Coordinates of C-alpha atoms in Angstrom, one line a residue:
Chain A
M91 CA -20.7 17.4 10.2
A92 CA -22.2 21.2 7.8
E93 CA -19.1 22.6 7.4
L94 CA -17.7 18.9 5.8
Q95 CA -15.4 20.2 3.2
E96 CA -13.6 17.6 0.9
F97 CA -10.5 18.5 1.3
W98 CA -8.8 16.4 -1.1
R99 CA -10.0 17.2 -4.7
W100 CA -8.7 18.9 -7.5
T101 CA -10.7 21.3 -9.6
E102 CA -12.6 19.7 -12.6
Y103 CA -12.3 21.3 -16.5
T104 CA -12.6 20.7 -20.0
W105 CA -11.2 22.2 -23.1
H106 CA -11.4 22.0 -26.9
H107 CA -8.8 23.5 -29.6
P108 CA -10.5 26.6 -30.3
E109 CA -9.6 26.8 -34.0
M110 CA -9.3 22.8 -35.2
D111 CA -12.3 21.0 -37.2
W112 CA -12.7 18.0 -35.9
R113 CA -15.1 17.6 -39.2
K114 CA -12.3 17.6 -41.5
G115 CA -10.6 15.2 -40.1
K116 CA -10.1 11.5 -40.6
R117 CA -8.8 9.5 -38.1
L118 CA -10.8 10.2 -34.4
A119 CA -9.3 7.8 -31.8
A120 CA -10.3 8.5 -27.8
G121 CA -8.4 7.3 -24.7
I122 CA -10.3 7.1 -21.6
D123 CA -8.7 7.0 -17.9
V124 CA -11.1 6.0 -15.4
G125 CA -9.0 6.7 -12.7
S126 CA -9.9 6.5 -8.5
V127 CA -10.3 9.9 -7.8
S128 CA -10.4 11.6 -11.4
S129 CA -11.0 10.5 -15.0
Q130 CA -10.2 12.0 -18.0
A131 CA -10.7 11.6 -21.9
L132 CA -8.7 12.8 -24.8
I133 CA -9.6 12.8 -28.0
L134 CA -6.7 12.9 -31.2
V135 CA -8.1 14.1 -35.0
D136 CA -5.1 13.1 -36.6
G137 CA -2.8 12.4 -34.2
E138 CA -3.6 16.2 -32.9
I139 CA -4.6 16.7 -29.7
Y140 CA -8.1 17.9 -30.1
A141 CA -9.8 18.1 -27.1
F142 CA -9.7 16.5 -23.1
S143 CA -11.8 16.9 -20.0
N144 CA -10.6 16.1 -16.5
L145 CA -13.3 15.4 -14.2
R146 CA -14.1 13.3 -11.4
T147 CA -14.5 10.0 -11.4
G148 CA -18.2 8.8 -10.0
S149 CA -19.5 5.5 -7.9
N150 CA -18.8 3.8 -11.1
S151 CA -16.4 3.0 -14.0
P152 CA -19.5 3.5 -17.3
D153 CA -20.7 6.3 -16.0
S154 CA -17.2 8.3 -15.3
A155 CA -15.9 7.3 -18.7
H156 CA -19.1 8.5 -19.9
K157 CA -18.4 12.0 -18.3
A158 CA -15.6 12.0 -19.4
V159 CA -15.7 12.0 -22.7
N160 CA -19.2 13.2 -23.1
G161 CA -16.8 16.2 -21.2
A162 CA -14.3 16.6 -24.1
M163 CA -16.5 16.5 -26.3
K164 CA -19.0 19.2 -24.8
D165 CA -20.0 22.2 -27.3
T166 CA -18.2 20.4 -30.2
G167 CA -20.7 18.6 -31.6
M168 CA -18.9 15.6 -31.7
E169 CA -20.5 12.4 -30.8
L170 CA -19.8 8.8 -29.4
S171 CA -20.4 7.2 -32.5
N172 CA -18.1 9.8 -34.2
L173 CA -15.0 8.0 -32.6
K174 CA -13.3 5.5 -34.8
Y175 CA -11.5 3.7 -32.1
T176 CA -11.5 4.2 -28.6
V177 CA -9.1 2.5 -25.6
G178 CA -9.8 2.9 -21.9
T179 CA -7.0 2.6 -19.7
G180 CA -7.0 2.8 -15.4
Y181 CA -8.2 1.5 -12.4
G182 CA -11.4 1.2 -13.9
R183 CA -9.8 0.0 -18.0
V184 CA -11.7 -2.8 -17.9
N185 CA -15.7 -1.1 -17.5
I186 CA -15.8 1.6 -19.9
P187 CA -18.8 -0.3 -22.6
F188 CA -17.7 1.9 -25.6
A189 CA -13.8 1.2 -25.7
N190 CA -12.6 -1.2 -28.5
R191 CA -9.6 -2.2 -26.1
A192 CA -8.3 -2.1 -22.7
I193 CA -4.9 -1.1 -22.4
T194 CA -2.9 -1.3 -18.9
E195 CA -2.1 2.7 -17.6
I196 CA 1.4 1.8 -17.3
A197 CA 2.1 1.6 -21.4
C198 CA -0.3 4.3 -21.6
H199 CA 2.0 6.5 -19.0
A200 CA 4.6 6.3 -20.8
R201 CA 3.7 6.6 -24.6
G202 CA 1.8 9.7 -23.3
A203 CA 4.9 11.6 -21.5
N204 CA 6.9 10.6 -24.2
F205 CA 4.4 12.5 -26.3
M206 CA 4.3 15.2 -23.8
A207 CA 8.1 15.3 -23.4
G208 CA 9.4 14.4 -26.4
P209 CA 11.7 10.9 -26.9
K210 CA 14.3 12.0 -24.4
I211 CA 12.5 11.1 -21.7
R212 CA 13.6 7.8 -20.1
T213 CA 11.8 7.6 -16.5
V214 CA 8.3 8.5 -15.7
L215 CA 6.9 9.0 -12.6
D216 CA 3.1 8.8 -12.0
M217 CA 1.7 9.4 -8.9
G218 CA -2.0 8.5 -9.2
G219 CA -4.7 8.6 -6.5
Q220 CA -4.6 4.7 -5.0
D221 CA -1.0 3.9 -6.8
C222 CA 2.5 4.9 -7.9
K223 CA 4.2 3.8 -11.0
A224 CA 8.1 4.2 -11.5
I225 CA 8.4 3.4 -15.0
H226 CA 11.6 3.4 -17.9
C227 CA 11.0 3.5 -21.2
D228 CA 12.6 4.1 -24.8
E229 CA 12.8 6.4 -27.2
R230 CA 9.6 5.7 -28.8
G231 CA 7.5 5.2 -25.6
K232 CA 7.8 1.4 -25.3
V233 CA 8.0 0.4 -21.6
S234 CA 11.5 -1.4 -20.8
N235 CA 11.0 -1.5 -17.1
F236 CA 8.4 -0.8 -14.6
L237 CA 7.1 -1.2 -10.7
M238 CA 3.9 -0.4 -9.3
N239 CA 2.9 -0.2 -6.3
D240 CA -0.8 -0.2 -5.7
K241 CA -0.9 -2.5 -2.6
C242 CA 0.2 0.5 -0.1
A243 CA -1.4 4.1 0.6
A244 CA 1.4 5.3 1.5
G245 CA 3.6 7.0 -1.5
T246 CA 0.0 7.1 -3.2
G247 CA -1.9 10.6 -3.8
R248 CA -4.2 8.4 -0.6
G249 CA -1.5 9.8 1.6
M250 CA -1.9 12.9 0.8
E251 CA -5.3 12.9 1.1
V252 CA -5.6 11.5 4.8
M253 CA -2.8 13.6 5.9
A254 CA -5.1 16.7 4.5
D255 CA -7.8 15.4 6.0
L256 CA -6.2 15.3 9.4
L257 CA -5.1 18.5 8.9
S258 CA -8.1 20.0 7.3
I259 CA -6.3 21.8 5.1
P260 CA -6.9 22.0 1.1
I261 CA -5.1 19.1 -0.8
K262 CA -4.2 21.7 -3.5
D263 CA -2.2 24.6 -0.7
I264 CA -0.3 21.8 0.9
G265 CA 3.0 22.2 -1.4
E266 CA 3.5 26.0 -0.8
L267 CA 2.4 25.9 2.8
S268 CA 5.3 22.8 3.2
Y269 CA 7.6 25.4 2.7
Q270 CA 6.1 28.2 4.9
V271 CA 8.2 27.0 8.2
D272 CA 11.7 28.2 9.4
Q273 CA 13.9 24.9 8.4
E274 CA 13.1 21.9 6.7
P275 CA 12.2 19.3 9.8
P276 CA 13.2 16.0 9.6
P277 CA 11.2 13.8 7.4
V278 CA 8.4 11.6 9.4
S279 CA 10.0 8.4 9.8
S280 CA 6.4 5.8 10.0
T281 CA 6.3 5.0 5.7
C282 CA 2.9 3.1 6.6
V283 CA -0.2 6.1 6.4
V284 CA -1.8 4.6 9.3
F285 CA 1.1 5.3 11.9
A286 CA 2.5 8.6 10.1
K287 CA -0.9 9.7 11.2
S288 CA -0.6 8.6 14.9
E289 CA 3.4 10.6 14.4
A290 CA 2.1 13.6 12.9
L291 CA -0.8 14.0 16.4
G292 CA 2.4 13.3 18.3
L293 CA 4.4 15.9 16.3
M294 CA 1.5 18.5 16.7
R295 CA 1.2 17.7 20.3
S296 CA 4.9 18.4 20.9
G297 CA 4.3 22.0 19.4
W298 CA 5.0 21.4 16.0
S299 CA 3.1 23.6 13.6
K300 CA 1.0 22.3 10.9
N301 CA 3.2 23.4 8.0
M302 CA 6.0 21.9 10.0
V303 CA 3.8 18.5 10.1
L304 CA 3.6 18.4 6.4
A305 CA 7.0 19.5 5.2
A306 CA 8.0 16.4 7.2
Y307 CA 5.6 14.5 5.4
C308 CA 6.2 15.8 2.0
S309 CA 9.5 14.7 2.3
A310 CA 9.2 11.5 3.6
M311 CA 6.7 10.7 0.9
A312 CA 9.7 12.1 -1.6
H313 CA 12.1 10.0 0.1
R314 CA 10.2 6.8 -0.4
V315 CA 9.3 7.2 -4.2
S316 CA 12.7 8.2 -4.6
L317 CA 13.7 4.8 -3.0
L318 CA 10.7 3.2 -6.1
L319 CA 12.7 4.8 -8.6
G320 CA 16.2 3.6 -7.8
R321 CA 14.6 0.3 -8.5
I322 CA 14.0 1.0 -12.1
G323 CA 17.0 3.1 -12.1
V324 CA 16.3 6.9 -12.5
E325 CA 17.8 8.2 -16.0
D326 CA 17.8 11.7 -17.4
Q327 CA 15.0 12.8 -18.9
F328 CA 12.8 12.6 -15.9
F329 CA 8.7 13.5 -16.3
I330 CA 6.3 13.3 -13.7
T331 CA 2.6 12.4 -14.5
G332 CA -0.4 12.3 -12.1
G333 CA -1.7 14.4 -9.4
I334 CA 1.1 14.7 -7.5
A335 CA 3.3 16.3 -10.4
K336 CA 1.2 19.7 -9.6
N337 CA 2.3 19.2 -5.6
P338 CA 5.7 21.1 -5.9
G339 CA 6.2 20.3 -1.9
I340 CA 7.0 16.4 -3.3
V341 CA 8.2 17.4 -6.8
K342 CA 10.7 20.0 -5.5
R343 CA 11.9 17.5 -2.9
L344 CA 12.1 14.8 -5.0
E345 CA 13.8 16.6 -7.6
K346 CA 16.7 17.1 -5.2
E347 CA 16.7 14.1 -3.6
L348 CA 17.5 12.5 -7.0
G349 CA 19.4 15.3 -8.4
I350 CA 17.4 15.6 -11.6
E351 CA 15.1 18.2 -12.6
S352 CA 11.8 16.8 -14.0
V353 CA 10.9 18.4 -17.5
K354 CA 8.0 20.7 -17.1
T355 CA 5.7 21.0 -20.2
K356 CA 2.5 22.9 -21.1
Y357 CA 0.2 20.0 -20.5
D358 CA -2.0 18.9 -17.5
S359 CA 0.2 16.4 -16.1
Q360 CA -3.1 14.2 -15.5
I361 CA -4.0 13.8 -18.6
A362 CA -0.7 11.7 -19.8
G363 CA -2.8 8.4 -19.3
A364 CA -5.8 9.2 -21.2
L365 CA -3.2 11.0 -24.1
G366 CA -1.4 7.4 -24.3
A367 CA -4.3 5.9 -24.7
A368 CA -5.4 8.2 -27.2
L369 CA -2.0 7.2 -29.1
F370 CA -2.5 3.8 -29.0
A371 CA -6.0 4.0 -30.2
D372 CA -4.6 6.1 -33.3
T373 CA -2.0 3.3 -33.7
L374 CA -4.9 0.7 -33.6
L375 CA -7.2 2.5 -35.7
Q376 CA -4.3 3.0 -38.4
K377 CA -3.1 -0.4 -38.2
G378 CA -6.6 -1.7 -38.8
T379 CA -7.3 0.6 -41.7
Q380 CA -4.4 -0.6 -43.6
Chain B
M188 CA 8.8 -11.6 40.4
E189 CA 10.2 -13.2 43.3
D190 CA 12.2 -16.5 42.8
G191 CA 10.2 -17.3 39.7
K192 CA 7.0 -16.4 41.2
I193 CA 4.6 -13.1 40.1
K194 CA 4.2 -11.1 42.5
G195 CA 2.8 -8.2 40.7
K196 CA 2.3 -6.8 37.8
A197 CA 0.3 -3.4 35.6
M198 CA -0.5 -2.5 32.5
V199 CA -1.0 1.2 31.6
L200 CA -1.9 2.6 27.9
S201 CA 1.7 3.9 26.6
G202 CA 1.7 7.5 26.5
F203 CA 3.6 9.9 24.8
D204 CA 6.2 9.9 27.1
Q205 CA 7.5 6.0 27.2
E206 CA 9.3 6.5 30.3
E207 CA 6.7 8.1 32.2
S208 CA 4.1 4.8 31.0
A209 CA 7.0 2.6 32.1
R210 CA 7.2 4.3 35.5
E211 CA 3.7 4.2 35.9
A212 CA 3.3 0.4 34.8
L213 CA 6.1 -0.3 37.7
E214 CA 4.5 1.9 41.0
Q215 CA 1.4 0.4 39.9
A216 CA 3.0 -3.5 39.6
L217 CA 4.9 -2.4 42.9
K218 CA 1.8 -1.4 44.8
E219 CA 0.1 -4.8 44.0
A220 CA 3.0 -6.7 45.4
G221 CA 3.2 -4.8 48.4
L222 CA 6.8 -3.9 47.9
A223 CA 8.9 -1.0 48.0
R224 CA 11.1 0.2 45.2
E225 CA 14.3 -0.7 46.6
A226 CA 13.1 -4.2 47.2
I227 CA 13.8 -4.4 43.4
G228 CA 17.1 -6.2 42.8
I229 CA 16.9 -5.5 38.6
I230 CA 14.8 -4.5 36.1
V231 CA 14.6 -5.4 32.7
T232 CA 12.9 -4.4 29.6
T233 CA 11.5 -5.3 26.5
G234 CA 8.8 -3.8 23.7
N235 CA 8.7 -0.9 21.5
G236 CA 10.3 1.6 23.9
R237 CA 12.5 -1.2 25.6
K238 CA 15.7 0.9 24.5
A239 CA 14.1 4.4 26.2
I240 CA 13.9 3.7 29.6
S241 CA 16.7 5.0 31.5
F242 CA 15.6 3.3 35.0
A243 CA 16.3 -0.1 33.7
K244 CA 19.4 -2.2 34.3
G245 CA 19.0 -4.1 30.9
D246 CA 16.6 -4.7 28.1
V247 CA 15.8 -8.3 26.0
T248 CA 13.9 -8.2 22.6
E249 CA 10.3 -9.0 22.3
A250 CA 11.3 -12.2 20.4
R251 CA 13.1 -13.5 23.4
A252 CA 10.7 -12.2 26.4
A253 CA 7.9 -13.9 24.3
A254 CA 9.2 -17.0 24.0
L255 CA 10.7 -16.9 27.6
G256 CA 7.1 -15.7 29.2
A257 CA 5.2 -18.0 27.1
V258 CA 7.6 -21.0 27.9
F259 CA 7.7 -20.3 31.7
L260 CA 3.4 -20.2 31.5
Y261 CA 2.6 -22.7 29.0
P262 CA 6.3 -25.4 29.2
T263 CA 5.1 -27.1 26.5
A264 CA 4.7 -24.4 24.2
R265 CA 7.4 -24.0 20.7
T266 CA 5.4 -21.7 18.3
V267 CA 5.0 -18.3 19.9
I268 CA 2.4 -16.5 17.9
D269 CA 2.4 -12.3 19.3
V270 CA -0.1 -10.3 17.8
G271 CA 0.2 -6.5 19.3
A272 CA -0.8 -3.4 18.4
E273 CA 1.6 -2.3 16.2
E274 CA 3.7 -5.2 15.5
S275 CA 3.2 -8.8 15.0
R276 CA 5.5 -12.3 15.3
A277 CA 5.9 -15.4 15.2
I278 CA 8.6 -17.7 17.0
K279 CA 9.6 -21.1 17.5
C280 CA 11.3 -21.6 20.3
D281 CA 12.5 -25.0 22.4
A282 CA 11.9 -25.9 26.2
T283 CA 13.9 -23.2 27.7
G284 CA 12.6 -20.4 26.0
K285 CA 15.3 -20.2 23.8
V286 CA 14.4 -18.5 20.2
L287 CA 15.4 -21.1 17.3
D288 CA 13.9 -18.7 15.0
F289 CA 11.1 -15.7 13.9
A290 CA 9.8 -13.8 11.4
V291 CA 8.0 -10.7 11.8
N292 CA 5.4 -8.0 10.4
E293 CA 6.3 -4.5 11.7
K294 CA 6.0 -1.6 10.3
C295 CA 2.7 -1.8 8.4
A296 CA -0.7 -1.4 9.8
A297 CA -1.8 -4.8 8.0
G298 CA -0.3 -6.7 9.9
S299 CA -1.2 -6.1 13.6
G300 CA -3.7 -5.2 15.5
A301 CA -4.1 -1.6 14.3
F302 CA -5.4 -2.9 11.6
T303 CA -8.7 -4.0 13.4
E304 CA -8.6 -0.8 15.3
A305 CA -8.9 1.2 11.9
M306 CA -11.6 -1.4 10.5
A307 CA -13.7 -0.7 13.7
R308 CA -13.4 2.8 13.2
A309 CA -14.8 2.4 9.7
L310 CA -17.5 0.1 10.7
E311 CA -18.4 2.0 13.6
V312 CA -18.0 -0.6 16.3
P313 CA -15.9 -0.2 19.4
L314 CA -12.9 -2.7 19.2
E315 CA -13.8 -4.8 21.8
E316 CA -17.0 -5.4 20.0
L317 CA -15.5 -5.9 16.8
G318 CA -14.8 -9.5 17.9
P319 CA -18.0 -10.7 19.0
L320 CA -19.6 -9.0 15.8
S321 CA -17.8 -11.5 14.2
L322 CA -18.7 -14.1 15.4
R323 CA -22.2 -13.5 14.4
A324 CA -21.3 -13.7 11.0
T325 CA -23.1 -15.7 8.7
Q326 CA -20.9 -15.5 5.4
T327 CA -17.5 -15.7 4.5
I328 CA -16.9 -12.7 2.1
P329 CA -13.3 -11.6 0.7
M330 CA -11.6 -8.8 1.4
N331 CA -9.3 -7.4 -2.0
A332 CA -7.1 -4.2 0.0
Q333 CA -4.3 -5.4 1.7
C334 CA -3.5 -1.7 3.5
A335 CA -5.5 -0.6 6.1
V336 CA -5.5 2.6 4.8
F337 CA -7.1 1.0 1.8
A338 CA -9.2 -1.4 3.5
E339 CA -11.0 1.6 5.2
S340 CA -12.2 2.5 2.2
E341 CA -13.3 -0.9 1.1
V342 CA -14.8 -1.5 4.6
I343 CA -16.9 1.9 4.1
S344 CA -17.9 0.7 0.2
L345 CA -18.9 -2.7 1.9
I346 CA -21.4 -0.9 3.9
H347 CA -22.3 1.5 1.4
S348 CA -24.3 -1.7 -0.4
K349 CA -25.4 -3.4 2.5
T350 CA -23.1 -5.7 3.5
E351 CA -24.0 -6.9 7.0
K352 CA -21.5 -5.6 9.4
A353 CA -20.9 -8.7 11.0
D354 CA -19.8 -10.4 7.6
I355 CA -17.6 -7.5 7.1
A356 CA -15.9 -7.7 10.4
R357 CA -15.2 -11.4 10.2
A358 CA -13.8 -10.3 6.5
V359 CA -11.5 -8.1 8.7
H360 CA -10.2 -10.7 11.0
D361 CA -9.9 -13.2 8.0
G362 CA -7.7 -10.7 6.2
L363 CA -5.3 -10.0 9.6
S364 CA -5.0 -14.0 10.4
S365 CA -4.2 -14.7 6.7
R366 CA -1.3 -12.6 6.7
V367 CA -0.3 -13.8 10.8
V368 CA -0.9 -17.5 9.1
A369 CA 1.7 -16.8 6.2
M370 CA 4.2 -15.3 8.9
V371 CA 4.0 -18.3 10.9
R372 CA 4.2 -20.7 8.1
R373 CA 8.2 -19.1 8.0
V374 CA 9.3 -20.4 11.1
G375 CA 7.0 -23.6 10.7
L376 CA 4.0 -24.3 12.2
N377 CA 4.1 -26.6 15.7
T378 CA 0.8 -27.4 16.6
E379 CA 1.7 -26.8 20.7
L380 CA 1.6 -23.1 19.8
V381 CA 0.3 -20.5 22.3
L382 CA -1.2 -16.8 20.9
I383 CA 0.3 -13.8 22.9
G384 CA -0.3 -10.4 22.5
G385 CA -3.4 -7.8 22.6
V386 CA -4.9 -9.4 20.2
A387 CA -5.3 -12.6 21.4
H388 CA -8.8 -11.1 23.5
N389 CA -10.2 -10.7 20.4
P390 CA -12.4 -14.1 19.8
G391 CA -13.3 -12.7 16.2
F392 CA -9.5 -12.9 15.3
V393 CA -8.8 -16.6 17.2
E394 CA -11.6 -18.0 15.4
S395 CA -10.6 -16.6 12.0
F396 CA -6.9 -17.6 13.0
K397 CA -8.0 -21.2 13.9
R398 CA -9.9 -21.5 10.7
T399 CA -7.4 -20.0 8.1
V400 CA -4.4 -22.2 10.3
G401 CA -6.9 -25.2 10.0
L402 CA -6.3 -26.0 13.7
D403 CA -9.3 -26.9 15.9
D404 CA -7.6 -25.5 18.6
V405 CA -5.8 -22.9 19.4
R406 CA -4.2 -22.0 22.7
T407 CA -4.7 -18.8 24.0
A408 CA -2.4 -16.9 26.8
A409 CA -4.6 -16.3 30.1
E410 CA -3.5 -13.0 30.1
P411 CA -1.8 -12.2 26.7
D412 CA -0.7 -8.6 27.7
F413 CA 1.7 -10.1 30.4
V414 CA 3.6 -12.8 28.6
G415 CA 6.5 -10.1 27.2
A416 CA 7.1 -8.9 30.7
I417 CA 7.2 -12.1 32.5
G418 CA 9.9 -12.7 29.9
A419 CA 11.3 -9.8 30.8
A420 CA 11.7 -10.4 34.4
L421 CA 12.7 -14.0 33.4
A422 CA 15.1 -12.5 31.7
A423 CA 16.2 -10.2 34.6
A424 CA 16.4 -13.0 37.2
E425 CA 19.0 -14.9 35.0
Chain C
M18 CA 10.9 -5.6 -20.5
I19 CA 11.6 -5.8 -16.8
A20 CA 8.5 -6.4 -15.6
N21 CA 8.6 -5.5 -11.4
Y22 CA 5.3 -7.7 -10.0
G23 CA 4.7 -6.7 -6.2
Y24 CA 4.6 -3.8 -3.7
K25 CA 6.9 -1.6 -1.3
D26 CA 5.3 -1.3 2.2
G27 CA 6.5 -0.2 5.6
S28 CA 7.8 -3.6 6.1
G29 CA 10.2 -4.3 3.1
E30 CA 10.5 -4.1 -0.6
F31 CA 8.8 -7.5 -2.3
F32 CA 8.8 -7.4 -6.0
I33 CA 9.1 -10.5 -8.5
A34 CA 10.8 -9.4 -11.2
I35 CA 10.2 -11.0 -14.9
D36 CA 12.6 -10.0 -17.5
T37 CA 10.1 -10.5 -20.5
D38 CA 13.0 -10.2 -23.5
K39 CA 14.5 -13.6 -21.6
C40 CA 11.3 -15.4 -21.2
N41 CA 10.5 -17.8 -23.9
G42 CA 7.3 -18.6 -23.2
C43 CA 7.5 -22.3 -22.1
G44 CA 5.5 -22.2 -19.0
D45 CA 8.0 -24.3 -16.8
C46 CA 6.9 -21.8 -13.5
V47 CA 4.1 -22.0 -13.8
P48 CA 3.0 -25.9 -12.2
V49 CA 6.2 -25.6 -9.9
C50 CA 4.8 -22.8 -7.8
P51 CA 2.6 -24.3 -5.1
P52 CA 0.1 -21.3 -4.6
R53 CA 0.3 -21.3 -8.3
L54 CA 1.2 -17.5 -8.8
L55 CA 2.0 -17.3 -12.1
E56 CA 0.2 -17.2 -15.1
M57 CA 1.2 -17.2 -19.0
A58 CA -0.4 -14.6 -20.6
A59 CA -0.1 -11.8 -23.4
D60 CA 2.5 -9.2 -22.5
E61 CA -0.3 -6.3 -21.6
Y62 CA 2.7 -3.7 -20.6
D63 CA 3.8 -3.8 -24.0
P64 CA -0.1 -3.9 -26.1
L65 CA 1.4 -3.8 -29.2
S66 CA 3.2 -7.4 -29.3
E67 CA 1.8 -10.5 -29.8
K68 CA 4.5 -12.6 -27.4
T69 CA 3.2 -14.8 -24.5
V70 CA 5.0 -14.3 -21.1
A71 CA 5.0 -15.2 -18.0
A72 CA 3.8 -12.6 -15.3
V73 CA 2.4 -12.8 -11.5
R74 CA -1.7 -13.2 -11.5
E75 CA -3.1 -9.4 -11.0
E76 CA -5.4 -10.7 -7.7
E77 CA -1.9 -12.3 -6.0
R78 CA 0.6 -9.2 -7.1
K79 CA -0.6 -6.9 -3.8
K80 CA 0.1 -10.0 -1.2
I81 CA 3.0 -11.6 -2.6
K82 CA 5.0 -11.3 0.6
Y83 CA 2.3 -13.8 2.1
T84 CA 1.8 -16.4 -0.8
C85 CA 5.6 -16.5 -1.2
A86 CA 6.4 -17.3 2.6
P87 CA 6.0 -21.2 2.6
C88 CA 8.6 -21.3 -0.3
K89 CA 10.9 -18.3 2.0
P90 CA 11.3 -20.3 5.4
A91 CA 13.0 -17.9 7.9
S92 CA 16.3 -20.0 7.9
G93 CA 17.5 -22.8 6.1
R94 CA 16.2 -21.4 2.6
G95 CA 16.8 -23.8 -1.0
A96 CA 16.5 -22.6 -4.0
L97 CA 12.9 -20.9 -5.3
P98 CA 11.1 -23.7 -7.4
C99 CA 10.1 -20.6 -9.8
V100 CA 13.7 -19.2 -10.5
A101 CA 14.8 -22.9 -10.5
A102 CA 12.2 -24.1 -13.3
C103 CA 13.2 -20.9 -15.5
E104 CA 15.9 -22.2 -17.6
P105 CA 16.7 -18.7 -19.3
G106 CA 16.9 -17.0 -15.9
A107 CA 14.3 -14.3 -16.5
I108 CA 12.9 -14.8 -12.6
A109 CA 14.1 -12.8 -9.7
H110 CA 12.8 -12.3 -6.4
S111 CA 13.8 -8.7 -4.6
W112 CA 13.3 -9.9 -0.9

């Protein structure tokens, strides 16, 4: 197929602070989050965000980690050897050759969320490409209760990708299109993505529009995630990280179901893991130099 | 069925309209039996769409139908393992076909025939060739994914890393059988078992199942798709 | 911290919850589990702590419904060995 398109990717980008001079900093700490779909690197200079990247994960973790950290350091003159401590996290965390330590993404997301959205955050939901994590944390961003679902594709970014592919709709448009319906349809009844696919095809055969199917799938996903969150107990304030945070089709429906609005910040929700990892790196760096 | 003897049977693929599919199957079975619709005293349904058939007099659960049908065909059977397209179940029953205990895997493709279907697509082989293909495997490789969607990606990356398709096919069947066997262990394994349901047609699954369960021989129903319907007919006769 | 190991899929919710605040690190749960699902390890969810706690082995987390099946007969179920062995009561199963 010549017109074969990848409907499920986000756009890549890198950023660094235009005014900060990293050469004046004492503590250069980095966090690298190698996820299943995207990888992020974030550099803290004396505990402040200096630079980050959000790129696609390649075919192997070491290359993706290098690409991410080089992306963050692009045009800054910084080199890998300048970083004093690096923490790896995410799916590929154990395969980052230049990292000093690997820390699970659950701990990193809680810590990152605490920095991004403040110490009042108690519930963190991270919907990644291949998993879904529900975390309860304290005022320091320390995990107090968590669950991670990486066994089943339903309720993960992958479930959404499968649906986007089936309907040939770019994933970034799903949220908006799912609200272009005359009335909110009942949710797709199958949890399993394989069965939901057949159900979606059946609904289309019976005359549903693509947007209706999207709406039904988004609300099924929101419902499923709210059940998962129920297990750890949802407490205000509530924060969503990961790619799904960018999908209003799920976020708004989930907020409605939970009766709580999620905290929005100026930060890109996808960097929470890398940010948390960098914060741990910064802490470990300070511990080590004490 | 007439006086406990099978007169006619038919199988059609379930379409979008379950009632229509049921009617079509009934008409074909009547044709085979050479009977008119009026000759049928009572119709009982079973299966996923058993409640959706308006012309039926009653319905029985899949577990009950499977046990009744299996014991009718194989009087010594005490454990019935039904692996269907969308769900699978393990049933412990007595000599009369009464269900003593059962465990079910449903609403998740990983524990049913839908898993092999999805993997056959990922391997780009027709479903009916997946079983024979896995019998040609030369090594046992593990499959980590427990979800059909994630397993599809795993299969694709195995193909990319030049793993033999036959070995992948065996890994697929091993994955499914380990899940089915876990379910069987919940009701207790009686070696007088019979394998029914569409997946029993798949020699690759049967071979994996034997290895996983640790038995040299496993009885497979001659016509695994019809056991449930026979059970429903027996329930109707009662 | 309550660590929930396991998953939820279309067929149900399958979690083993370990309360790491209650876990005293004794390791009694490890040998009693027939398929050896549990291990004692550094608490990976609290990277700044040095405590050793019980955890479900990573490679087992996606299939506990199946691995735990022999301890959970469809009827006539007794006490689960891991739960019974844990004196401080730190282990709970969701199903």
